[in-house]
CSV table of C-alpha atoms in Angstrom, one decimal:
chain,number,residue,atom,x,y,z
A,1,MET,CA,20.7,-27.6,-48.7
A,2,PHE,CA,19.9,-28.6,-45.0
A,3,SER,CA,21.9,-25.6,-43.8
A,4,LEU,CA,19.9,-23.4,-46.1
A,5,LEU,CA,16.6,-24.7,-44.7
A,6,ILE,CA,17.8,-24.2,-41.1
A,7,ASN,CA,18.8,-20.6,-41.9
A,8,LEU,CA,15.4,-20.0,-43.5
A,9,LEU,CA,13.6,-21.5,-40.5
A,10,VAL,CA,15.6,-19.2,-38.1
A,11,VAL,CA,14.7,-16.1,-40.2
A,12,VAL,CA,11.0,-17.1,-40.2
A,13,VAL,CA,10.9,-17.7,-36.5
A,14,ALA,CA,12.7,-14.4,-35.8
A,15,PHE,CA,10.2,-12.6,-38.0
A,16,ILE,CA,7.3,-14.2,-36.1
A,17,VAL,CA,8.8,-13.4,-32.7
A,18,ILE,CA,9.6,-9.7,-33.7
A,19,HIS,CA,6.1,-9.1,-35.0
A,20,ALA,CA,4.5,-10.9,-32.0
A,21,ASN,CA,6.5,-8.6,-29.6
A,22,GLU,CA,5.5,-5.6,-31.7
A,23,ALA,CA,1.8,-6.7,-31.5
A,24,MET,CA,2.1,-7.1,-27.7
A,25,ALA,CA,3.7,-3.7,-27.4
A,26,ALA,CA,1.0,-2.1,-29.5
A,27,TYR,CA,-1.9,-3.9,-27.6
A,28,VAL,CA,-4.2,-1.4,-25.9
A,29,PRO,CA,-6.4,-3.2,-23.3
A,30,PRO,CA,-10.1,-2.2,-23.1
A,31,TYR,CA,-9.5,-1.1,-19.5
A,32,THR,CA,-7.0,1.4,-18.0
A,33,SER,CA,-6.5,0.0,-14.5
A,34,MET,CA,-7.4,-2.6,-11.9
A,35,VAL,CA,-9.4,-1.5,-8.9
A,36,VAL,CA,-10.0,-2.9,-5.4
A,37,PRO,CA,-11.9,-1.5,-2.4
A,38,VAL,CA,-10.0,-0.1,0.6
A,39,ASN,CA,-11.3,-0.5,4.2
A,40,LYS,CA,-10.4,1.4,7.3
A,41,HIS,CA,-10.2,-0.7,10.5
A,42,THR,CA,-10.4,0.9,14.0
A,43,ASP,CA,-10.6,-2.3,16.1
A,44,ALA,CA,-6.9,-3.0,16.4
A,45,ALA,CA,-4.2,-1.3,18.5
A,46,LYS,CA,-3.9,1.3,15.8
A,47,HIS,CA,-5.9,2.3,12.8
A,48,LEU,CA,-5.1,0.2,9.8
A,49,TYR,CA,-6.2,-0.2,6.2
A,50,SER,CA,-6.9,-3.2,4.0
A,51,VAL,CA,-7.6,-4.1,0.4
A,52,GLN,CA,-10.3,-6.6,-0.5
A,53,ILE,CA,-9.0,-9.0,-3.1
A,54,MET,CA,-10.5,-12.0,-4.8
A,55,THR,CA,-8.5,-15.2,-4.0
A,56,SER,CA,-9.3,-18.8,-4.8
A,57,TYR,CA,-12.4,-20.0,-6.8
A,58,VAL,CA,-14.4,-22.2,-4.5
A,59,ASN,CA,-17.9,-23.6,-5.0
A,60,MET,CA,-18.4,-21.7,-8.2
A,61,GLN,CA,-17.4,-18.3,-6.8
A,62,PHE,CA,-14.4,-16.3,-5.7
A,63,LEU,CA,-13.4,-16.0,-2.1
A,64,HIS,CA,-12.8,-12.5,-1.0
A,65,SER,CA,-10.1,-11.7,1.6
A,66,ASN,CA,-8.9,-8.5,3.3
A,67,PHE,CA,-5.2,-7.9,3.4
A,68,LEU,CA,-3.4,-5.1,5.3
A,69,ILE,CA,-1.8,-2.5,2.9
A,70,ASP,CA,1.9,-2.5,3.6
A,71,ILE,CA,4.1,-0.5,1.3
A,72,ASP,CA,7.2,-1.7,3.1
A,73,ALA,CA,6.7,-5.5,3.4
A,74,PRO,CA,9.1,-7.6,1.2
A,75,PHE,CA,6.4,-10.2,0.3
A,76,ILE,CA,2.8,-11.2,0.8
A,77,TRP,CA,1.7,-13.4,3.7
A,78,HIS,CA,-1.7,-14.5,5.0
A,79,GLU,CA,-3.7,-17.3,6.6
A,80,CYS,CA,-3.9,-20.3,4.4
A,81,ILE,CA,-3.2,-24.0,4.2
A,82,LEU,CA,-0.5,-25.7,2.1
A,83,GLU,CA,-1.8,-28.6,0.0
A,84,TRP,CA,0.5,-30.3,-2.4
A,85,ASN,CA,-2.2,-32.4,-4.1
A,86,MET,CA,-4.8,-29.8,-5.0
A,87,TYR,CA,-6.7,-32.4,-7.1
A,88,ARG,CA,-7.3,-34.8,-4.3
A,89,PRO,CA,-11.1,-34.9,-3.5
A,90,ASP,CA,-11.9,-32.8,-0.4
A,91,SER,CA,-8.3,-31.9,0.0
A,92,CYS,CA,-9.2,-28.3,1.0
A,93,PRO,CA,-11.7,-27.5,3.7
A,94,ALA,CA,-14.8,-25.5,2.6
A,95,ASP,CA,-14.3,-21.7,2.4
A,96,THR,CA,-10.6,-22.1,3.1
A,97,LEU,CA,-7.7,-20.7,1.1
A,98,CYS,CA,-5.4,-23.5,0.1
A,99,THR,CA,-2.2,-23.0,-1.9
A,100,SER,CA,0.6,-25.0,-3.4
A,101,PRO,CA,4.0,-25.2,-1.5
A,102,VAL,CA,7.4,-24.0,-2.6
A,103,SER,CA,10.1,-26.6,-2.0
A,104,CYS,CA,13.2,-25.6,-0.1
A,105,GLU,CA,15.1,-26.9,-3.1
A,106,GLU,CA,13.5,-24.3,-5.5
A,107,TYR,CA,15.3,-21.0,-6.3
A,108,GLN,CA,12.5,-18.9,-4.9
A,109,CYS,CA,13.1,-20.3,-1.4
A,110,THR,CA,16.8,-19.3,-1.4
A,111,ASP,CA,16.0,-16.0,-3.1
A,112,VAL,CA,13.4,-14.9,-0.6
A,113,ARG,CA,15.5,-16.0,2.4
A,114,THR,CA,18.7,-14.3,1.3
A,115,SER,CA,17.5,-11.2,-0.6
A,116,TYR,CA,14.0,-10.4,0.6
A,117,ALA,CA,13.7,-11.7,4.2
A,118,TYR,CA,12.4,-9.4,7.0
A,119,GLU,CA,15.3,-7.6,8.8
A,120,ASN,CA,14.6,-8.4,12.4
A,121,PRO,CA,17.2,-9.5,15.0
A,122,PHE,CA,14.5,-11.5,16.9
A,123,CYS,CA,13.6,-13.7,14.0
A,124,PRO,CA,14.7,-17.3,14.2
A,125,GLN,CA,16.9,-18.9,11.5
A,126,PRO,CA,14.7,-20.8,9.0
A,127,THR,CA,15.5,-24.5,8.6
A,128,ASN,CA,14.5,-27.1,6.0
A,129,SER,CA,13.2,-29.6,8.5
A,130,SER,CA,9.4,-29.3,7.8
A,131,THR,CA,7.5,-31.4,5.3
A,132,LEU,CA,3.9,-32.0,4.3
A,133,PRO,CA,2.2,-35.4,4.7
A,134,GLY,CA,2.6,-37.4,1.6
A,135,TRP,CA,4.9,-34.9,-0.1
A,136,GLY,CA,8.4,-36.0,-0.9
A,137,PHE,CA,10.0,-32.5,-0.5
A,138,CYS,CA,10.9,-30.1,2.3
A,139,THR,CA,8.8,-26.9,2.6
A,140,CYS,CA,10.3,-23.4,2.7
A,141,PRO,CA,9.9,-21.6,6.1
A,142,VAL,CA,10.5,-17.8,5.9
A,143,ASN,CA,10.3,-15.2,8.5
A,144,VAL,CA,7.5,-12.6,8.7
A,145,VAL,CA,7.1,-9.6,11.0
A,146,ASN,CA,3.7,-8.6,12.4
A,147,PRO,CA,3.1,-4.9,11.4
A,148,VAL,CA,0.8,-4.4,14.4
A,149,THR,CA,3.0,-5.8,17.2
A,150,GLY,CA,6.5,-6.0,15.6
A,151,ALA,CA,6.7,-9.7,16.6
A,152,CYS,CA,8.4,-12.2,14.4
A,153,ASP,CA,6.8,-15.4,13.2
A,154,GLN,CA,7.5,-18.1,10.6
A,155,ALA,CA,5.5,-18.8,7.5
A,156,LEU,CA,5.7,-21.3,4.6
A,157,LEU,CA,6.4,-20.0,1.1
A,158,ASN,CA,3.8,-20.9,-1.5
A,159,TYR,CA,2.5,-20.3,-5.0
A,160,ASP,CA,-0.5,-17.9,-4.8
A,161,ALA,CA,-3.1,-16.4,-7.1
A,162,TYR,CA,-5.1,-13.2,-6.9
A,163,PHE,CA,-7.8,-11.7,-9.1
A,164,PHE,CA,-8.8,-8.1,-9.7
A,165,ASN,CA,-11.7,-6.3,-11.4
A,166,THR,CA,-10.6,-4.1,-14.3
A,167,SER,CA,-11.8,-0.5,-14.6
A,168,ASP,CA,-11.9,2.5,-16.9
A,169,GLY,CA,-11.3,4.7,-13.8
A,170,ARG,CA,-15.0,5.4,-13.3
A,171,ILE,CA,-16.5,2.0,-12.4
A,172,PRO,CA,-15.3,-1.6,-12.1
A,173,PHE,CA,-16.0,-4.2,-14.8
A,174,ASP,CA,-17.0,-7.8,-14.1
A,175,GLY,CA,-14.0,-9.0,-16.1
A,176,PHE,CA,-10.9,-9.8,-14.0
A,177,PHE,CA,-7.1,-9.8,-14.2
A,178,GLY,CA,-4.9,-12.4,-12.4
A,179,GLY,CA,-1.6,-12.1,-10.6
A,180,TYR,CA,0.4,-15.1,-9.5
A,181,PRO,CA,3.0,-14.2,-6.9
A,182,ASN,CA,4.9,-16.2,-4.4
A,183,ALA,CA,3.5,-15.6,-0.9
A,184,ALA,CA,3.6,-17.3,2.5
A,185,CYS,CA,1.1,-19.1,4.7
A,186,VAL,CA,0.7,-18.4,8.4
A,187,PRO,CA,-1.6,-20.1,11.0
A,188,PRO,CA,-4.5,-18.2,12.4
A,189,SER,CA,-2.5,-17.6,15.6
A,190,SER,CA,-0.3,-15.2,13.7
A,191,LEU,CA,-3.2,-12.9,13.2
A,192,LYS,CA,-4.5,-12.4,16.7
A,193,SER,CA,-3.6,-8.8,16.8
A,194,PHE,CA,-5.1,-8.0,13.4
A,195,PRO,CA,-8.4,-6.2,12.9
A,196,ALA,CA,-11.4,-8.5,12.5
A,197,ASN,CA,-11.8,-10.2,9.1
A,198,VAL,CA,-8.3,-9.2,8.0
A,199,THR,CA,-6.3,-12.4,7.1
A,200,GLY,CA,-3.0,-11.2,5.9
A,201,VAL,CA,-0.5,-8.6,4.6
A,202,MET,CA,-0.4,-7.4,1.0
A,203,ALA,CA,3.0,-6.1,0.0
A,204,PHE,CA,3.1,-3.0,-2.2
A,205,SER,CA,6.8,-2.3,-1.8
A,206,THR,CA,9.7,-2.2,-4.3
A,207,SER,CA,10.6,-5.8,-3.5
A,208,GLN,CA,10.7,-8.3,-6.4
A,209,TYR,CA,8.2,-10.4,-4.5
A,210,ALA,CA,5.7,-7.6,-3.8
A,211,LEU,CA,2.4,-7.5,-5.7
A,212,PRO,CA,3.2,-4.7,-8.2
A,213,GLU,CA,6.0,-6.9,-9.7
A,214,TYR,CA,3.4,-9.4,-10.8
A,215,LEU,CA,0.8,-7.0,-12.3
A,216,TYR,CA,2.7,-4.8,-14.8
A,217,GLN,CA,1.5,-6.4,-18.0
A,218,PRO,CA,-0.3,-5.0,-20.0
A,219,LEU,CA,-0.5,-2.0,-17.6
A,220,LYS,CA,2.3,0.3,-16.5
A,221,LYS,CA,3.8,-0.3,-13.1
A,222,SER,CA,1.9,2.3,-11.0
A,223,PHE,CA,-0.5,2.1,-8.1
A,224,SER,CA,-2.7,4.7,-6.5
A,225,ILE,CA,-4.0,4.8,-2.9
A,226,CYS,CA,-7.0,6.8,-1.6
A,227,LEU,CA,-7.5,6.0,2.1
A,228,PRO,CA,-10.9,6.7,3.5
A,229,SER,CA,-11.3,8.8,6.7
A,230,THR,CA,-14.2,6.6,7.9
A,231,SER,CA,-14.7,2.9,8.5
A,232,SER,CA,-18.2,3.1,7.1
A,233,ALA,CA,-17.3,3.6,3.4
A,234,HIS,CA,-14.7,2.1,1.0
A,235,GLY,CA,-11.7,4.0,-0.2
A,236,VAL,CA,-10.1,2.8,-3.4
A,237,LEU,CA,-6.8,1.4,-4.8
A,238,PHE,CA,-6.0,1.4,-8.5
A,239,TYR,CA,-3.2,-0.4,-10.3
A,240,GLY,CA,-2.5,1.3,-13.7
A,241,THR,CA,-1.9,4.8,-14.9
A,242,GLY,CA,-5.4,6.2,-14.9
A,243,PRO,CA,-7.6,8.1,-15.6
A,244,TYR,CA,-9.2,8.1,-12.1
A,245,TYR,CA,-12.6,9.6,-11.1
A,246,LEU,CA,-14.5,10.2,-7.9
A,247,LEU,CA,-18.1,11.2,-7.5
A,248,PRO,CA,-19.8,13.7,-7.8
A,249,GLN,CA,-17.2,15.1,-10.2
A,250,SER,CA,-17.5,12.3,-12.7
A,251,ASN,CA,-15.6,14.2,-15.5
A,252,VAL,CA,-12.7,15.4,-13.4
A,253,ASP,CA,-9.6,13.2,-13.7
A,254,LEU,CA,-7.9,13.1,-10.3
A,255,ARG,CA,-4.5,13.3,-12.1
A,256,SER,CA,-5.3,17.0,-12.7
A,257,TYR,CA,-4.9,17.6,-9.0
A,258,LEU,CA,-1.5,16.0,-8.6
A,259,SER,CA,1.9,17.4,-8.0
A,260,TYR,CA,5.0,15.1,-8.2
A,261,THR,CA,8.2,14.6,-6.4
A,262,PRO,CA,10.9,12.0,-6.9
A,263,LEU,CA,10.6,8.6,-5.1
A,264,LEU,CA,13.9,7.9,-3.4
A,265,LYS,CA,15.6,4.6,-2.6
A,266,HIS,CA,16.9,3.6,0.8
A,267,PRO,CA,19.6,0.9,0.9
A,268,ASP,CA,18.1,-0.9,3.9
A,269,SER,CA,14.4,-0.8,3.0
A,270,PHE,CA,11.9,-1.9,0.3
A,271,GLY,CA,9.7,1.1,1.2
A,272,TYR,CA,9.2,4.5,-0.3
A,273,TYR,CA,11.0,7.7,0.6
A,274,ILE,CA,10.7,11.3,-0.5
A,275,GLY,CA,12.9,14.4,0.0
A,276,VAL,CA,11.5,16.9,2.5
A,277,ASN,CA,13.5,20.2,2.5
A,278,ALA,CA,11.4,22.1,5.0
A,279,ILE,CA,8.2,22.2,7.0
A,280,VAL,CA,6.5,25.5,6.7
A,281,ILE,CA,3.9,26.8,9.2
A,282,LYS,CA,2.3,30.2,8.5
A,283,LYS,CA,5.3,31.4,6.4
A,284,ARG,CA,7.9,30.3,8.9
A,285,SER,CA,10.2,27.6,7.6
A,286,ILE,CA,11.6,24.8,9.7
A,287,ASN,CA,14.6,23.5,7.7
A,288,ILE,CA,15.2,19.8,7.5
A,289,PRO,CA,18.8,18.5,7.6
A,290,ALA,CA,19.9,17.3,4.2
A,291,ASN,CA,20.7,13.8,5.6
A,292,ALA,CA,17.3,13.4,7.2
A,293,ALA,CA,15.3,10.7,5.4
A,294,THR,CA,11.5,10.8,5.0
A,295,LYS,CA,9.6,7.6,4.7
A,296,LEU,CA,6.0,7.0,3.6
A,297,SER,CA,4.1,4.4,5.8
A,298,THR,CA,0.7,2.7,5.6
A,299,ILE,CA,1.2,1.1,9.0
A,300,ASP,CA,2.1,4.1,11.2
A,301,PRO,CA,-1.1,6.0,12.0
A,302,TYR,CA,0.4,9.4,12.5
A,303,THR,CA,3.5,11.3,11.2
A,304,ILE,CA,6.5,10.6,13.4
A,305,LEU,CA,9.2,13.3,13.7
A,306,ARG,CA,12.7,13.0,15.2
A,307,THR,CA,12.7,15.1,18.5
A,308,ASP,CA,14.7,18.0,17.1
A,309,ILE,CA,12.2,18.4,14.2
A,310,TYR,CA,9.2,17.7,16.4
A,311,ASN,CA,10.1,20.3,19.0
A,312,SER,CA,10.5,23.0,16.3
A,313,VAL,CA,7.1,22.1,14.7
A,314,VAL,CA,5.3,22.1,18.1
A,315,ARG,CA,6.9,25.4,19.1
A,316,ARG,CA,5.9,27.1,15.9
A,317,PHE,CA,2.4,25.6,15.8
A,318,SER,CA,1.8,26.6,19.4
A,319,MET,CA,2.8,30.1,18.6
A,320,VAL,CA,0.4,30.5,15.7
A,321,THR,CA,-2.6,28.9,17.6
A,322,LYS,CA,-2.5,31.0,20.7
A,323,GLN,CA,-6.2,31.9,20.1
A,324,ILE,CA,-7.2,28.3,20.7
A,325,ARG,CA,-7.4,27.3,24.3
A,326,PRO,CA,-4.9,24.6,25.1
A,327,ALA,CA,-5.8,21.2,26.7
A,328,LYS,CA,-3.9,18.6,28.6
A,329,PRO,CA,-2.0,16.4,26.1
A,330,VAL,CA,-3.5,13.0,25.3
A,331,ALA,CA,-1.0,10.2,24.4
A,332,PRO,CA,0.6,9.7,22.0
A,333,PHE,CA,0.3,13.5,21.2
A,334,GLY,CA,2.2,16.3,22.8
A,335,LEU,CA,0.1,19.3,21.8
A,336,CYS,CA,-3.6,19.4,22.3
A,337,PHE,CA,-6.4,22.0,22.2
A,338,SER,CA,-9.8,22.4,23.7
A,339,ILE,CA,-11.9,21.9,20.6
A,340,THR,CA,-15.3,20.4,21.0
A,341,SER,CA,-17.3,18.7,18.3
A,342,THR,CA,-19.7,21.7,18.3
A,343,ASN,CA,-17.0,24.4,17.8
A,344,VAL,CA,-14.7,22.5,15.5
A,345,THR,CA,-15.7,24.6,12.4
A,346,LYS,CA,-14.9,27.8,14.2
A,347,ALA,CA,-11.6,26.5,15.5
A,348,SER,CA,-10.6,25.3,12.1
A,349,SER,CA,-10.3,28.8,10.8
A,350,LYS,CA,-7.6,29.4,13.4
A,351,VAL,CA,-5.6,26.2,12.5
A,352,PRO,CA,-2.9,26.9,10.0
A,353,GLU,CA,-2.0,24.6,7.1
A,354,ILE,CA,1.3,22.8,7.3
A,355,ASP,CA,3.3,22.7,4.1
A,356,PHE,CA,5.9,20.0,3.4
A,357,ASN,CA,8.4,21.6,0.9
A,358,LEU,CA,9.6,18.7,-1.2
A,359,GLN,CA,12.5,17.9,-3.5
A,360,GLY,CA,11.8,19.3,-6.9
A,361,GLY,CA,10.2,22.5,-5.6
A,362,LYS,CA,6.7,21.0,-5.0
A,363,LYS,CA,4.6,21.6,-1.8
A,364,TRP,CA,2.4,19.0,-0.1
A,365,THR,CA,-0.1,20.9,2.0
A,366,MET,CA,-1.5,19.2,5.2
A,367,SER,CA,-4.8,21.0,5.9
A,368,ARG,CA,-6.7,20.9,9.2
A,369,GLU,CA,-8.3,17.6,8.3
A,370,ASN,CA,-4.9,16.0,8.1
A,371,SER,CA,-3.1,17.8,10.9
A,372,ILE,CA,-5.7,17.9,13.8
A,373,LYS,CA,-7.1,14.7,15.3
A,374,GLN,CA,-10.3,14.9,17.4
A,375,VAL,CA,-9.4,12.4,20.2
A,376,THR,CA,-12.3,13.1,22.6
A,377,ASN,CA,-15.5,15.1,22.5
A,378,ASP,CA,-13.7,18.0,24.0
A,379,VAL,CA,-10.0,17.6,22.9
A,380,ALA,CA,-8.3,17.7,19.5
A,381,CYS,CA,-4.5,17.3,19.1
A,382,LEU,CA,-1.8,18.0,16.6
A,383,ALA,CA,-1.5,14.6,14.8
A,384,PHE,CA,2.3,14.5,14.9
A,385,VAL,CA,4.3,12.2,17.3
A,386,ASP,CA,7.7,12.6,18.9
A,387,GLY,CA,9.8,9.7,17.6
A,388,GLY,CA,12.8,10.2,19.9
A,389,ALA,CA,16.2,11.9,19.5
A,390,THR,CA,17.6,9.1,17.4
A,391,ASN,CA,14.6,8.1,15.3
A,392,GLU,CA,15.6,6.8,11.9
A,393,PRO,CA,14.2,7.7,9.5
A,394,ALA,CA,13.9,11.3,10.8
A,395,ILE,CA,10.4,11.7,9.4
A,396,VAL,CA,7.7,9.0,8.8
A,397,ILE,CA,4.6,10.3,7.2
A,398,GLY,CA,1.7,8.2,8.5
A,399,THR,CA,-1.8,7.3,7.4
A,400,PHE,CA,-3.8,10.1,9.1
A,401,GLN,CA,-1.9,12.5,6.8
A,402,PHE,CA,-2.8,10.2,3.8
A,403,GLU,CA,-6.6,10.1,4.4
A,404,ASP,CA,-8.7,11.7,1.6
A,405,ASN,CA,-5.5,12.5,-0.3
A,406,PHE,CA,-5.0,10.8,-3.7
A,407,LEU,CA,-1.5,9.3,-3.8
A,408,VAL,CA,0.2,7.8,-6.8
A,409,PHE,CA,3.3,5.6,-6.7
A,410,ASP,CA,4.6,5.6,-10.2
A,411,LEU,CA,7.2,2.9,-10.1
A,412,GLU,CA,8.3,3.2,-13.8
A,413,ASN,CA,9.2,6.9,-13.5
A,414,SER,CA,10.1,6.7,-9.8
A,415,THR,CA,7.8,9.6,-8.9
A,416,PHE,CA,5.3,10.2,-6.1
A,417,GLY,CA,2.1,12.1,-6.9
A,418,PHE,CA,0.0,13.8,-4.2
A,419,SER,CA,-3.2,15.8,-4.3
A,420,SER,CA,-3.5,17.3,-0.8
A,421,SER,CA,-7.0,17.0,0.7
A,422,LEU,CA,-9.7,16.1,-1.7
A,423,LEU,CA,-12.3,17.5,0.8
A,424,HIS,CA,-11.3,20.9,-0.6
A,425,LYS,CA,-12.2,19.7,-4.0
A,426,GLN,CA,-15.8,18.7,-2.9
A,427,THR,CA,-15.1,15.0,-2.9
A,428,SER,CA,-13.4,12.3,-0.8
A,429,CYS,CA,-11.7,8.9,-1.1
A,430,ALA,CA,-15.1,7.3,-0.2
A,431,ASN,CA,-16.6,8.5,-3.4
A,432,PHE,CA,-15.6,5.9,-6.0
A,433,ASN,CA,-18.5,4.2,-7.7
A,434,PHE,CA,-18.0,0.4,-7.0
A,435,THR,CA,-21.2,-0.6,-8.9
A,436,LEU,CA,-20.1,-3.6,-11.0
A,437,THR,CA,-20.9,-3.5,-14.7
A,438,HIS,CA,-20.2,-5.5,-17.8
A,439,GLY,CA,-16.8,-4.6,-19.3
A,440,PRO,CA,-16.4,-2.7,-22.6
């Protein structure tokens, strides 16, 4: 009799679990994405971009912090204070982000150190010698690498929390969604080279400790970046599968502009790679070796080409722009033109598009806005940089080529979506309506 009751209980529990899972799978949230503003920063050694994210809830309101967008970083790190007793009165200074520590004895500590640590020969070997006052456990030091300088530093692993406004793709709602990743705390001295008001690095890589890994429910694992070309207006980052809209075309889903190519994996990186078969300039194709990897970067400001590829691109571009008066090169560029701010429109008609022919037969077009950089009032340059004869990867596509392009990293289907310049669609990445409204 007792055995019969046990078996009946097992059947009932299984029935409840199955139907609960079915209900969760069938659940359709009243929003389609999460959305955060993107800022362009021009006050560091190179142009960088950050997301503005809500962090801890202090004095009846959320703190907002800016984090550099890094699609290669293995985990999140930022300025904060570890506080093991968060409930102690006045334990955290006003307007300061305080988080809970991860002990060196917890599995996350070993996992991050052995599987997701930054690969850098100059990083010191982490130890378990640090502790917090009044805490009976060792903390978990981990290495981080500054994306601005390349310098290595140590941080302390923590338990973090971030909050995001939800959206229908047109406007943000006042409701929010939370993510609770492991991150790492650094002192203010680690951020000296960062742009003003940027206090950390937000990892959007393929690592198990990057932000996308913590946000996938109930949304599909996909994020979209639209980098602004100006520091005076916000770009936008979505998490979710869309739709996505920019003003003034409030009824045009940006997904209708996208072409797709496979995202490729690299054994030594958590970043994102695509296959480039050729670079085409005015119908002349520059073939790319089959073993040449192409990486996408939100840290490098301009596309970097290995010397053999760079020389071929410059040679061809020079040949088809003979009508534009050359100028003395301005570092870091090797090919420059005499294009003043007053005749830029006229010169644009003489600048050819640059097509990246991608795996799968698609073409990513770099228009004049993403290929020519105005560096002074009188000089503009081809925004491609010589990476050296042994540069690996052979091609790194940088942020100048991303600006005002809508880019989708679909992690579930391992595809990369790209729009080419939105300026030719009479909109830009600065045109999302961030007016907060009540949710549906």
